[in-house]
Short mmCIF file of C-alpha atoms in Angstrom, two decimals:
data_model
loop_
_atom_site.label_atom_id
_atom_site.label_comp_id
_atom_site.label_asym_id
_atom_site.label_seq_id
_atom_site.Cartn_x
_atom_site.Cartn_y
_atom_site.Cartn_z
CA MET A 1 -163.78 -86.00 -161.94
CA PRO A 2 -162.12 -88.30 -159.49
CA ALA A 3 -163.30 -91.77 -159.53
CA ALA A 4 -165.47 -92.85 -156.68
CA PRO A 5 -164.02 -96.06 -154.86
CA PRO A 6 -165.70 -99.12 -155.80
CA ALA A 7 -168.06 -100.77 -153.01
CA ALA A 8 -166.82 -102.64 -150.48
CA PRO A 9 -166.37 -106.68 -151.08
CA ASP A 10 -169.37 -108.58 -149.20
CA ILE A 11 -167.09 -109.58 -146.52
CA THR A 12 -169.35 -108.41 -143.36
CA THR A 13 -172.30 -110.75 -142.88
CA ASP A 14 -174.48 -108.69 -140.16
CA VAL A 15 -175.52 -105.07 -141.95
CA VAL A 16 -177.87 -102.62 -140.55
CA LEU A 17 -179.06 -100.01 -143.14
CA VAL A 18 -179.71 -96.59 -141.76
CA VAL A 19 -182.40 -94.90 -144.10
CA ASP A 20 -181.54 -91.50 -144.33
CA PHE A 21 -184.76 -89.09 -144.18
CA GLY A 22 -182.70 -86.15 -144.26
CA ALA A 23 -182.02 -86.27 -140.34
CA GLN A 24 -179.17 -84.26 -139.19
CA TYR A 25 -178.32 -87.39 -136.79
CA ALA A 26 -178.23 -90.16 -139.36
CA GLN A 27 -174.67 -90.52 -139.16
CA LEU A 28 -174.89 -90.60 -135.55
CA ILE A 29 -177.45 -93.24 -135.78
CA ALA A 30 -174.72 -95.49 -137.46
CA ARG A 31 -172.28 -94.90 -135.23
CA ARG A 32 -174.37 -95.61 -132.76
CA VAL A 33 -174.81 -99.12 -134.22
CA ARG A 34 -171.57 -99.32 -134.76
CA GLU A 35 -170.41 -99.03 -131.03
CA ALA A 36 -172.73 -101.59 -130.76
CA ARG A 37 -170.26 -103.75 -132.34
CA VAL A 38 -172.74 -104.28 -135.33
CA TYR A 39 -171.65 -103.07 -138.89
CA SER A 40 -174.13 -100.32 -140.48
CA GLU A 41 -174.34 -98.75 -143.49
CA ILE A 42 -176.41 -95.39 -144.70
CA VAL A 43 -178.66 -95.34 -147.53
CA PRO A 44 -181.09 -92.52 -149.05
CA SER A 45 -184.53 -92.61 -148.67
CA THR A 46 -184.74 -92.31 -152.13
CA MET A 47 -183.32 -96.09 -152.45
CA PRO A 48 -186.11 -98.24 -153.87
CA VAL A 49 -186.98 -100.95 -151.34
CA ALA A 50 -186.05 -103.58 -153.71
CA GLU A 51 -182.26 -102.59 -153.60
CA MET A 52 -182.58 -102.04 -149.79
CA LEU A 53 -183.45 -105.74 -149.69
CA ALA A 54 -181.04 -106.75 -152.22
CA LYS A 55 -178.40 -105.72 -149.55
CA ASN A 56 -179.40 -108.64 -147.65
CA PRO A 57 -179.70 -106.44 -144.25
CA ARG A 58 -180.09 -108.37 -140.93
CA ALA A 59 -182.39 -105.20 -140.01
CA ILE A 60 -183.14 -101.53 -141.12
CA ILE A 61 -183.54 -98.54 -138.99
CA LEU A 62 -185.45 -95.41 -140.41
CA SER A 63 -184.07 -91.94 -139.16
CA GLY A 64 -185.99 -89.03 -138.35
CA GLY A 65 -185.96 -85.91 -140.68
CA PRO A 66 -187.24 -82.78 -141.06
CA SER A 67 -190.25 -83.01 -142.54
CA SER A 68 -194.14 -83.92 -141.57
CA VAL A 69 -195.31 -86.83 -142.90
CA TYR A 70 -198.62 -84.78 -144.19
CA ALA A 71 -196.44 -82.44 -145.88
CA GLU A 72 -196.46 -82.27 -149.73
CA GLY A 73 -193.27 -84.06 -151.08
CA ALA A 74 -192.70 -85.15 -147.62
CA PRO A 75 -190.42 -88.54 -147.92
CA SER A 76 -192.44 -91.89 -148.06
CA LEU A 77 -191.50 -95.53 -147.99
CA ASP A 78 -193.11 -98.58 -149.73
CA ARG A 79 -194.92 -100.54 -147.30
CA ALA A 80 -193.09 -103.59 -148.69
CA LEU A 81 -190.09 -102.86 -146.59
CA PHE A 82 -192.45 -103.76 -143.65
CA GLU A 83 -193.69 -107.22 -145.27
CA ALA A 84 -190.12 -108.52 -146.25
CA GLY A 85 -189.30 -110.11 -142.65
CA VAL A 86 -186.53 -107.87 -141.72
CA PRO A 87 -186.69 -106.23 -138.33
CA VAL A 88 -187.08 -102.26 -138.48
CA PHE A 89 -186.71 -99.90 -136.22
CA GLY A 90 -188.41 -96.33 -136.50
CA MET A 91 -187.17 -93.36 -134.85
CA CYS A 92 -188.83 -90.22 -134.74
CA TYR A 93 -189.69 -89.09 -138.25
CA GLY A 94 -188.97 -92.83 -139.14
CA PHE A 95 -191.77 -93.97 -136.50
CA GLN A 96 -194.18 -92.08 -137.58
CA LEU A 97 -193.75 -92.99 -141.18
CA MET A 98 -194.23 -96.57 -139.84
CA ALA A 99 -197.41 -95.66 -138.37
CA THR A 100 -199.15 -93.93 -140.88
CA THR A 101 -197.97 -96.58 -143.47
CA LEU A 102 -199.07 -99.78 -141.54
CA GLY A 103 -202.67 -97.88 -140.47
CA GLY A 104 -202.03 -96.02 -137.18
CA THR A 105 -202.85 -92.50 -136.81
CA VAL A 106 -200.45 -89.82 -136.32
CA ASP A 107 -201.94 -86.20 -135.91
CA ASP A 108 -201.03 -82.95 -137.09
CA ASN A 109 -202.28 -81.22 -134.26
CA GLY A 110 -199.35 -78.97 -132.89
CA ALA A 111 -198.14 -81.48 -129.90
CA ARG A 112 -194.88 -80.52 -130.22
CA GLU A 113 -191.71 -81.68 -128.01
CA TYR A 114 -188.73 -80.38 -128.41
CA GLY A 115 -185.54 -81.13 -126.22
CA ARG A 116 -185.30 -83.25 -123.15
CA THR A 117 -188.82 -84.81 -122.13
CA ALA A 118 -189.78 -87.32 -119.71
CA LEU A 119 -190.90 -90.56 -121.10
CA ALA A 120 -193.15 -93.07 -119.29
CA VAL A 121 -192.60 -96.67 -119.94
CA SER A 122 -195.63 -98.81 -119.81
CA LYS A 123 -194.40 -102.25 -120.80
CA SER A 124 -191.01 -102.26 -118.56
CA GLY A 125 -190.63 -105.83 -119.06
CA SER A 126 -190.82 -105.20 -123.83
CA THR A 127 -188.18 -105.99 -125.97
CA LEU A 128 -187.01 -102.23 -126.05
CA PHE A 129 -187.16 -101.48 -122.61
CA GLU A 130 -186.40 -104.40 -120.10
CA GLY A 131 -183.97 -103.45 -117.64
CA THR A 132 -184.81 -99.74 -117.82
CA PRO A 133 -186.46 -97.62 -115.72
CA ASP A 134 -189.97 -96.88 -116.00
CA GLN A 135 -189.56 -92.69 -116.05
CA GLN A 136 -186.62 -91.87 -117.96
CA SER A 137 -185.18 -88.65 -119.73
CA VAL A 138 -185.32 -88.66 -123.66
CA TRP A 139 -184.28 -86.09 -126.64
CA MET A 140 -187.72 -85.08 -128.44
CA SER A 141 -187.76 -83.09 -131.54
CA HIS A 142 -190.91 -83.44 -133.21
CA GLY A 143 -194.33 -81.08 -134.29
CA ASP A 144 -196.92 -84.27 -135.12
CA ALA A 145 -197.45 -87.00 -132.58
CA CYS A 146 -198.73 -90.88 -132.88
CA SER A 147 -202.33 -90.92 -131.03
CA ALA A 148 -202.79 -94.66 -132.12
CA ALA A 149 -200.60 -97.56 -133.04
CA PRO A 150 -201.13 -99.54 -136.11
CA GLU A 151 -202.65 -103.48 -135.44
CA GLY A 152 -200.88 -105.68 -134.03
CA PHE A 153 -198.57 -103.22 -132.15
CA THR A 154 -198.44 -102.83 -128.22
CA VAL A 155 -197.68 -99.23 -126.92
CA THR A 156 -194.73 -99.62 -125.00
CA ALA A 157 -194.16 -95.77 -123.50
CA SER A 158 -195.84 -92.30 -123.61
CA THR A 159 -195.47 -88.69 -122.75
CA ASP A 160 -197.58 -85.92 -121.06
CA VAL A 161 -198.19 -84.74 -124.65
CA VAL A 162 -197.56 -87.77 -126.98
CA PRO A 163 -200.02 -90.95 -126.15
CA VAL A 164 -198.29 -93.23 -128.45
CA ALA A 165 -194.17 -92.21 -127.80
CA ALA A 166 -193.09 -96.00 -128.40
CA PHE A 167 -194.47 -99.14 -129.75
CA GLU A 168 -193.85 -102.62 -130.37
CA ASN A 169 -194.70 -105.78 -132.66
CA ASP A 170 -192.47 -109.09 -131.57
CA GLU A 171 -194.23 -110.72 -134.02
CA LYS A 172 -193.31 -109.03 -137.29
CA LYS A 173 -190.38 -107.78 -135.58
CA LEU A 174 -191.12 -104.12 -136.24
CA TYR A 175 -190.32 -101.30 -133.42
CA GLY A 176 -190.31 -97.53 -133.33
CA VAL A 177 -190.05 -94.73 -130.79
CA GLN A 178 -190.80 -91.20 -131.17
CA TYR A 179 -187.51 -89.71 -129.57
CA HIS A 180 -184.19 -89.94 -130.45
CA PRO A 181 -182.36 -92.56 -128.90
CA GLU A 182 -178.67 -91.73 -130.87
CA VAL A 183 -178.18 -88.44 -128.68
CA MET A 184 -176.80 -88.65 -125.31
CA HIS A 185 -179.39 -86.63 -124.05
CA SER A 186 -181.62 -89.71 -124.52
CA THR A 187 -180.36 -91.31 -120.91
CA HIS A 188 -180.85 -94.74 -121.86
CA GLY A 189 -180.96 -94.65 -126.00
CA GLN A 190 -178.23 -96.43 -126.41
CA GLN A 191 -179.53 -99.62 -124.24
CA VAL A 192 -182.79 -99.20 -126.12
CA LEU A 193 -180.85 -99.43 -129.51
CA GLU A 194 -178.98 -102.19 -128.23
CA HIS A 195 -182.00 -104.22 -127.52
CA PHE A 196 -183.56 -103.69 -130.98
CA LEU A 197 -180.39 -105.11 -132.65
CA TYR A 198 -179.74 -108.01 -130.00
CA ARG A 199 -183.15 -108.88 -128.90
CA GLY A 200 -185.38 -107.19 -131.53
CA ALA A 201 -183.35 -108.49 -134.66
CA GLY A 202 -180.85 -111.18 -133.12
CA ILE A 203 -177.98 -109.69 -134.20
CA GLU A 204 -174.47 -110.85 -132.38
CA PRO A 205 -172.23 -108.13 -131.79
CA ASN A 206 -169.10 -109.24 -133.52
CA TRP A 207 -168.19 -106.22 -135.68
CA THR A 208 -164.41 -104.74 -134.88
CA THR A 209 -161.83 -102.56 -136.01
CA THR A 210 -160.61 -105.98 -137.19
CA ASN A 211 -163.28 -106.49 -139.57
CA VAL A 212 -162.37 -102.78 -141.01
CA VAL A 213 -158.85 -103.45 -141.73
CA GLU A 214 -159.75 -106.87 -143.11
CA GLU A 215 -162.44 -104.97 -145.15
CA GLN A 216 -160.22 -102.37 -146.41
CA ILE A 217 -157.26 -104.77 -147.17
CA ALA A 218 -159.29 -106.89 -149.26
CA LEU A 219 -160.85 -103.28 -151.13
CA ILE A 220 -157.51 -101.63 -151.66
CA ARG A 221 -155.87 -105.11 -153.19
CA GLU A 222 -158.94 -105.51 -155.33
CA GLN A 223 -158.94 -101.90 -156.56
CA VAL A 224 -155.39 -101.02 -156.97
CA GLY A 225 -154.60 -104.72 -158.04
CA THR A 226 -150.75 -104.61 -159.41
CA LYS A 227 -150.45 -100.78 -159.94
CA ARG A 228 -148.72 -98.35 -157.81
CA ALA A 229 -150.37 -95.77 -155.63
CA ILE A 230 -149.48 -92.48 -153.72
CA CYS A 231 -150.46 -90.97 -150.29
CA GLY A 232 -150.73 -87.18 -149.33
CA LEU A 233 -149.50 -87.44 -146.04
CA SER A 234 -149.79 -84.80 -143.86
CA GLY A 235 -148.61 -85.85 -140.35
CA GLY A 236 -152.34 -86.00 -139.23
CA VAL A 237 -153.92 -88.90 -138.00
CA ASP A 238 -156.28 -89.66 -140.97
CA SER A 239 -153.58 -89.90 -143.65
CA ALA A 240 -150.98 -91.56 -141.12
CA VAL A 241 -153.93 -94.41 -140.70
CA ALA A 242 -154.64 -94.07 -144.34
CA ALA A 243 -151.32 -94.70 -145.44
CA ALA A 244 -150.64 -97.32 -142.60
CA LEU A 245 -153.48 -99.64 -143.86
CA VAL A 246 -152.75 -99.15 -147.56
CA GLN A 247 -149.18 -99.88 -147.35
CA LYS A 248 -150.24 -103.17 -145.36
CA ALA A 249 -152.73 -104.16 -148.25
CA ILE A 250 -150.17 -103.33 -151.00
CA GLY A 251 -146.77 -102.87 -149.31
CA SER A 252 -143.87 -101.49 -151.84
CA GLN A 253 -146.46 -100.52 -154.26
CA LEU A 254 -147.45 -97.38 -151.97
CA THR A 255 -145.01 -94.44 -152.06
CA CYS A 256 -145.76 -91.53 -149.16
CA VAL A 257 -145.94 -88.15 -150.59
CA TYR A 258 -145.23 -85.27 -147.86
CA VAL A 259 -146.21 -81.66 -149.17
CA ASP A 260 -144.26 -79.14 -147.47
CA HIS A 261 -146.68 -76.72 -148.51
CA GLY A 262 -145.23 -73.62 -145.83
CA LEU A 263 -148.50 -73.84 -143.94
CA MET A 264 -147.49 -76.69 -141.25
CA ARG A 265 -147.13 -76.23 -137.72
CA GLN A 266 -143.94 -75.41 -135.61
CA GLY A 267 -141.58 -78.69 -136.00
CA GLU A 268 -144.55 -81.15 -137.81
CA THR A 269 -142.09 -81.26 -141.14
CA GLU A 270 -139.42 -82.73 -139.04
CA GLN A 271 -141.72 -84.98 -136.82
CA VAL A 272 -143.19 -86.62 -139.81
CA GLU A 273 -139.89 -87.11 -141.86
CA LYS A 274 -138.52 -88.89 -138.87
CA ASP A 275 -141.74 -90.33 -136.70
CA PHE A 276 -144.11 -91.81 -139.43
CA VAL A 277 -141.18 -93.32 -141.50
CA ALA A 278 -139.85 -95.07 -138.23
CA ALA A 279 -143.19 -96.41 -137.31
CA THR A 280 -144.01 -97.50 -140.66
CA GLY A 281 -141.02 -97.79 -142.91
CA VAL A 282 -143.30 -96.35 -145.65
CA GLN A 283 -141.13 -95.06 -148.48
CA LEU A 284 -141.52 -91.21 -148.45
CA LYS A 285 -140.83 -88.64 -150.83
CA VAL A 286 -140.81 -84.87 -149.41
CA VAL A 287 -142.06 -82.23 -151.77
CA ASP A 288 -140.78 -78.59 -150.81
CA ALA A 289 -143.80 -76.55 -152.43
CA GLU A 290 -143.58 -73.12 -150.16
CA GLU A 291 -143.37 -70.82 -152.45
CA ARG A 292 -145.90 -72.63 -154.85
CA PHE A 293 -148.49 -72.51 -152.18
CA LEU A 294 -148.33 -69.08 -151.14
CA ASN A 295 -147.84 -67.60 -154.72
CA ALA A 296 -151.11 -69.07 -155.29
CA LEU A 297 -152.58 -68.07 -152.20
CA ALA A 298 -151.42 -64.32 -152.84
CA GLY A 299 -154.12 -61.61 -152.69
CA VAL A 300 -157.00 -64.16 -151.68
CA SER A 301 -158.70 -63.84 -148.24
CA ASP A 302 -162.02 -66.01 -149.07
CA PRO A 303 -162.10 -69.03 -147.27
CA GLU A 304 -163.77 -71.21 -149.92
CA GLN A 305 -161.56 -69.95 -152.28
CA LYS A 306 -158.31 -70.64 -150.51
CA ARG A 307 -159.65 -74.24 -149.57
CA LYS A 308 -160.13 -74.84 -153.40
CA ILE A 309 -156.73 -73.49 -154.24
CA ILE A 310 -154.96 -75.46 -151.37
CA GLY A 311 -156.95 -78.64 -152.91
CA ARG A 312 -155.80 -77.91 -156.50
CA GLU A 313 -152.21 -77.35 -155.94
CA PHE A 314 -152.05 -80.28 -153.69
CA ILE A 315 -153.41 -82.16 -156.84
CA ARG A 316 -150.72 -80.70 -158.95
CA VAL A 317 -147.94 -81.44 -156.92
CA PHE A 318 -149.13 -85.13 -156.49
CA GLU A 319 -149.52 -85.12 -160.07
CA GLN A 320 -145.37 -84.14 -160.33
CA ALA A 321 -144.41 -86.49 -158.04
CA GLN A 322 -146.38 -89.24 -159.96
CA ALA A 323 -144.45 -88.18 -162.95
CA GLU A 324 -141.20 -88.46 -161.18
CA LEU A 325 -142.03 -91.60 -159.78
CA VAL A 326 -142.84 -92.86 -163.21
CA ALA A 327 -139.75 -91.55 -164.62
CA GLU A 328 -137.81 -93.27 -162.10
CA ALA A 329 -139.19 -96.70 -162.59
CA GLY A 330 -138.97 -96.63 -166.55
CA ALA A 331 -140.76 -98.23 -168.84
CA ALA A 332 -140.96 -101.35 -167.15
CA GLY A 333 -142.69 -99.97 -163.98
CA GLU A 334 -146.28 -100.00 -163.17
CA ASP A 335 -148.76 -96.78 -163.45
CA VAL A 336 -149.02 -94.59 -160.54
CA ALA A 337 -152.84 -94.65 -160.91
CA PHE A 338 -154.11 -94.20 -157.42
CA LEU A 339 -154.28 -91.41 -154.87
CA VAL A 340 -154.97 -92.22 -151.38
CA GLN A 341 -156.35 -89.53 -148.98
CA GLY A 342 -157.30 -90.24 -145.43
CA THR A 343 -161.01 -88.70 -146.20
CA LEU A 344 -163.45 -88.84 -143.43
CA TYR A 345 -167.44 -89.08 -143.04
CA PRO A 346 -167.39 -85.72 -141.52
CA ASP A 347 -165.40 -84.23 -144.32
CA VAL A 348 -167.67 -85.77 -146.79
CA VAL A 349 -170.97 -84.19 -144.99
CA GLU A 350 -169.51 -80.59 -144.39
CA SER A 351 -168.60 -80.71 -148.23
CA GLY A 352 -172.14 -81.42 -149.16
CA GLY A 353 -171.58 -85.28 -149.86
CA GLY A 354 -173.93 -86.59 -147.18
CA THR A 355 -177.07 -87.66 -147.96
CA GLY A 356 -179.46 -84.57 -148.56
CA THR A 357 -176.89 -82.57 -146.76
CA ALA A 358 -175.69 -78.85 -147.56
CA ASN A 359 -172.31 -77.47 -148.55
CA ILE A 360 -170.98 -76.12 -145.42
CA LYS A 361 -167.45 -75.61 -146.77
CA SER A 362 -165.29 -77.46 -149.22
CA HIS A 363 -162.67 -79.70 -147.58
CA HIS A 364 -159.51 -79.73 -149.62
CA ASN A 365 -159.76 -83.31 -150.00
CA VAL A 366 -163.40 -83.29 -151.05
CA GLY A 367 -165.26 -80.54 -152.62
CA GLY A 368 -161.95 -78.52 -153.15
CA LEU A 369 -160.76 -80.89 -155.66
CA PRO A 370 -159.70 -79.98 -159.19
CA ASP A 371 -162.34 -81.16 -161.84
CA ASP A 372 -159.46 -82.37 -164.37
CA ILE A 373 -157.85 -84.71 -161.40
CA GLU A 374 -156.49 -88.01 -163.07
CA PHE A 375 -155.97 -89.99 -160.09
CA GLN A 376 -158.30 -92.61 -158.64
CA LEU A 377 -158.99 -92.19 -155.38
CA VAL A 378 -158.35 -94.68 -152.51
CA GLU A 379 -160.38 -93.29 -149.62
CA PRO A 380 -160.19 -96.40 -146.87
CA LEU A 381 -161.39 -94.45 -144.26
CA ARG A 382 -164.48 -92.23 -145.87
CA GLN A 383 -167.06 -93.87 -144.05
CA LEU A 384 -165.31 -93.50 -140.51
CA PHE A 385 -165.64 -91.16 -137.65
CA LYS A 386 -162.31 -89.42 -135.97
CA ASP A 387 -162.70 -92.14 -133.09
CA GLU A 388 -163.10 -95.45 -135.32
CA VAL A 389 -159.80 -94.24 -137.44
CA ARG A 390 -158.19 -94.08 -133.93
CA MET A 391 -158.94 -97.37 -133.01
CA VAL A 392 -157.95 -98.82 -137.02
CA GLY A 393 -154.73 -96.94 -136.23
CA GLN A 394 -154.00 -98.81 -133.06
CA GLU A 395 -155.19 -102.02 -134.50
CA LEU A 396 -152.31 -101.34 -137.18
CA GLY A 397 -149.67 -100.98 -134.43
CA LEU A 398 -149.18 -97.38 -135.02
CA PRO A 399 -147.49 -96.07 -131.83
CA GLU A 400 -149.96 -93.36 -129.81
CA GLU A 401 -148.25 -90.12 -130.43
CA ILE A 402 -149.41 -90.81 -134.04
CA VAL A 403 -152.68 -92.34 -133.32
CA GLN A 404 -153.69 -90.02 -130.55
CA ARG A 405 -153.02 -86.62 -132.25
CA GLN A 406 -155.17 -83.89 -132.18
CA PRO A 407 -156.75 -83.43 -135.87
CA PHE A 408 -154.93 -80.61 -138.14
CA PRO A 409 -156.71 -79.55 -141.01
CA GLY A 410 -155.22 -80.61 -144.34
CA PRO A 411 -155.34 -76.88 -145.77
CA GLY A 412 -153.05 -76.25 -142.45
CA LEU A 413 -152.55 -72.75 -141.12
CA GLY A 414 -153.99 -71.44 -144.44
CA ILE A 415 -157.48 -71.74 -142.97
CA ARG A 416 -156.43 -70.33 -139.38
CA ILE A 417 -155.68 -67.14 -140.73
CA VAL A 418 -158.32 -65.05 -141.34
CA GLY A 419 -157.60 -62.97 -144.44
CA GLU A 420 -154.92 -63.56 -146.78
CA VAL A 421 -152.20 -65.84 -146.03
CA THR A 422 -148.59 -64.38 -146.36
CA LYS A 423 -145.19 -65.45 -144.75
CA GLU A 424 -145.27 -63.39 -142.32
CA ARG A 425 -148.45 -63.97 -140.92
CA LEU A 426 -147.69 -67.74 -140.79
CA ASP A 427 -144.96 -67.48 -138.76
CA LEU A 428 -146.48 -65.27 -136.52
CA LEU A 429 -149.45 -67.52 -136.02
CA ARG A 430 -146.66 -70.61 -135.84
CA ALA A 431 -144.99 -69.01 -132.64
CA ALA A 432 -148.73 -68.54 -130.98
CA ASP A 433 -149.84 -71.89 -131.91
CA ALA A 434 -146.57 -73.47 -130.54
CA ILE A 435 -147.14 -71.46 -127.51
CA ALA A 436 -150.52 -72.79 -126.94
CA ARG A 437 -149.71 -76.42 -127.84
CA GLU A 438 -146.84 -76.44 -125.25
CA GLU A 439 -149.04 -74.99 -122.22
CA LEU A 440 -151.98 -77.24 -122.88
CA THR A 441 -149.14 -80.23 -123.21
CA SER A 442 -147.76 -79.29 -119.53
CA ALA A 443 -150.96 -78.88 -118.25
CA GLY A 444 -151.73 -82.46 -119.01
CA LEU A 445 -154.84 -81.55 -121.25
CA ASP A 446 -154.40 -83.11 -124.42
CA ARG A 447 -156.56 -85.84 -124.21
CA ASP A 448 -158.90 -83.72 -122.30
CA ILE A 449 -159.52 -81.73 -125.36
CA TRP A 450 -160.26 -82.49 -129.10
CA GLN A 451 -158.42 -80.05 -130.47
CA CYS A 452 -157.66 -76.37 -129.90
CA PRO A 453 -157.28 -74.45 -133.22
CA VAL A 454 -155.32 -71.38 -132.66
CA VAL A 455 -156.54 -68.69 -135.25
CA LEU A 456 -155.23 -65.02 -136.46
CA LEU A 457 -157.32 -62.41 -137.31
CA ALA A 458 -155.33 -60.78 -139.80
CA ASP A 459 -157.41 -58.26 -141.31
CA VAL A 460 -158.44 -56.98 -137.42
CA ARG A 461 -156.35 -54.89 -135.16
CA SER A 462 -157.08 -53.62 -131.78
CA VAL A 463 -155.17 -50.83 -129.77
CA GLY A 464 -153.36 -52.41 -126.81
CA VAL A 465 -150.42 -51.03 -124.48
CA GLN A 466 -146.95 -52.87 -124.15
CA GLY A 467 -143.99 -51.03 -122.44
CA ASP A 468 -145.78 -48.04 -121.72
CA GLY A 469 -146.43 -47.33 -125.32
CA ARG A 470 -149.41 -47.79 -127.53
CA THR A 471 -149.63 -50.71 -129.75
CA TYR A 472 -152.34 -51.71 -132.45
CA GLY A 473 -151.90 -55.39 -133.23
CA HIS A 474 -153.44 -58.61 -134.30
CA PRO A 475 -155.82 -60.47 -132.08
CA ILE A 476 -155.46 -64.31 -131.83
CA VAL A 477 -158.42 -66.45 -131.18
CA LEU A 478 -157.88 -69.70 -128.72
CA ARG A 479 -160.91 -72.15 -130.43
CA PRO A 480 -160.39 -75.40 -127.56
CA VAL A 481 -163.22 -78.09 -128.15
CA SER A 482 -164.75 -80.93 -127.04
CA SER A 483 -166.15 -83.57 -129.32
CA GLU A 484 -166.59 -87.50 -130.13
CA ASP A 485 -166.55 -87.25 -134.04
CA ALA A 486 -166.28 -83.49 -135.24
CA MET A 487 -170.36 -83.58 -136.24
CA THR A 488 -170.87 -81.76 -133.23
CA ALA A 489 -168.86 -80.00 -130.62
CA ASP A 490 -168.77 -77.88 -127.60
CA TRP A 491 -166.21 -75.38 -126.11
CA SER A 492 -163.54 -76.81 -123.66
CA ARG A 493 -163.54 -75.47 -120.25
CA LEU A 494 -160.07 -74.82 -119.78
CA PRO A 495 -158.58 -73.62 -116.45
CA TYR A 496 -157.94 -70.20 -116.04
CA GLU A 497 -154.59 -70.53 -115.08
CA THR A 498 -153.75 -72.27 -118.36
CA LEU A 499 -155.55 -69.91 -120.21
CA ALA A 500 -153.54 -66.89 -118.56
CA LYS A 501 -150.40 -68.74 -118.96
CA ILE A 502 -151.29 -68.99 -123.03
CA SER A 503 -152.38 -65.60 -122.97
CA THR A 504 -149.40 -63.77 -121.22
CA ARG A 505 -147.00 -65.65 -123.15
CA ILE A 506 -148.19 -65.06 -126.82
CA THR A 507 -148.73 -61.27 -125.90
CA ASN A 508 -145.20 -61.31 -124.50
CA GLU A 509 -143.38 -63.38 -127.18
CA VAL A 510 -144.97 -63.23 -130.39
CA ALA A 511 -144.63 -59.82 -131.94
CA ASP A 512 -147.29 -58.11 -133.25
CA VAL A 513 -150.14 -59.82 -131.19
CA ASN A 514 -151.25 -57.86 -128.34
CA ARG A 515 -154.64 -59.44 -127.28
CA VAL A 516 -155.60 -63.10 -127.04
CA VAL A 517 -159.59 -63.85 -127.10
CA LEU A 518 -161.42 -67.16 -126.38
CA ASP A 519 -164.14 -68.54 -128.72
CA VAL A 520 -166.93 -70.22 -126.79
CA THR A 521 -169.47 -71.02 -129.70
CA SER A 522 -170.43 -74.67 -129.88
CA LYS A 523 -170.81 -76.55 -133.24
CA PRO A 524 -173.50 -75.93 -134.57
CA PRO A 525 -173.89 -73.01 -134.96
CA GLY A 526 -170.21 -72.33 -135.42
CA THR A 527 -167.72 -75.00 -137.28
CA ILE A 528 -164.84 -76.03 -135.42
CA GLU A 529 -162.32 -74.24 -137.80
CA TRP A 530 -162.95 -70.36 -138.33
CA GLU A 531 -162.79 -70.79 -142.25
#
């Protein structure tokens, strides 16, 4: 198995731990803390309290979770956490766990609240709620309800259903809310979270992308030493920022390898060879591997199998490039022992690598890696969201056309063809995708959407009429989505005029396509990519 990157060096002084009780929003909590310019890390609820405290956290946040505090086998927490003098903020399940652990009362009485709920603040000048309205909208998701706060706590908010929807103990610096302040539907949630961080925990907001860059440079230098590394460069934001970051750390010890696997979009290979090298001056090795990948994918339609094949072939090509670089350097050259990847946290979560998360789909650079990989992985962006990666790219001085590029999956068009991947189908999809991108750019919508995957339903045909004759062609799916971090997404409401232009051009200009459809599914339940 690939070697995990070592722990980051102890550079950051103000660390907030987010204890994950299986919440769907645990990463969002960490993200919101970072937006408040405070560094955060996620730890599992199974971590012993002594280990949590050994990290010297300035504060601890207890996430929500799907369990009832009364359920058999439900996650629990050592009371010692609340007696250690570290400020603690409980949310939803974490709030109820704090209440029961410290002697409060949580009733299993079916007092359910889900979705947008009116919160009545009874102590408007409290640490959490000062400066927020007495009536505000919050996002609830709970079955049990707290009816009595622990001794020493002041009840600061309630709802029509829940008498204790928030409580505070300034003396012990313990705070909790029944709702989810981290989601945007809680209208003053970020303000409440920041009040905990700044007022309750006394943390200064001083964590910036400069800190990220400095910490990762130190980590990379410590990990790589004098050896050499190669970076799998795809032309996308993630690999570009990872490559620029590693190059800043180890300079000429890095060689970027661009694998032209035949699954890229129109013009992207040329863009990588010209634009990225011009922007960074990095050493670039281009490998023509189209035939290799298409042969490996022949006859395969299952999306998981496709992802794993693509992941495996990437590694085999990198190993080939490694051998060539070693041979070129001769006996005196340092070993090429490291592989740099632009892995982000959403990749890790969907591949089952998050705390308590299911494997939704194997990303080629996480769950899709072969077991016999010999490289040690360098993944400086592994705990970051996409928008944080863009900020790091700007900090590194990368040009806007690279930093603001819409996300594109590492497996490329291979996972945008529903069915077997062939050269003919790739050429068809490339043409349709190029039209969609051109029209979105022409309409000035590039920054208004997160990305717009164009999908070919290769195993589906529909009847159409073109040139007064019957056709039996493939449908093309447009999947425009809006998102902050790819963990959740909504479909983008594009202007009808733009959609009409895209549809007309694709059906007129792309052979064997006679229908264009629009995907209006959010995430969840659907993922952004179809495969």
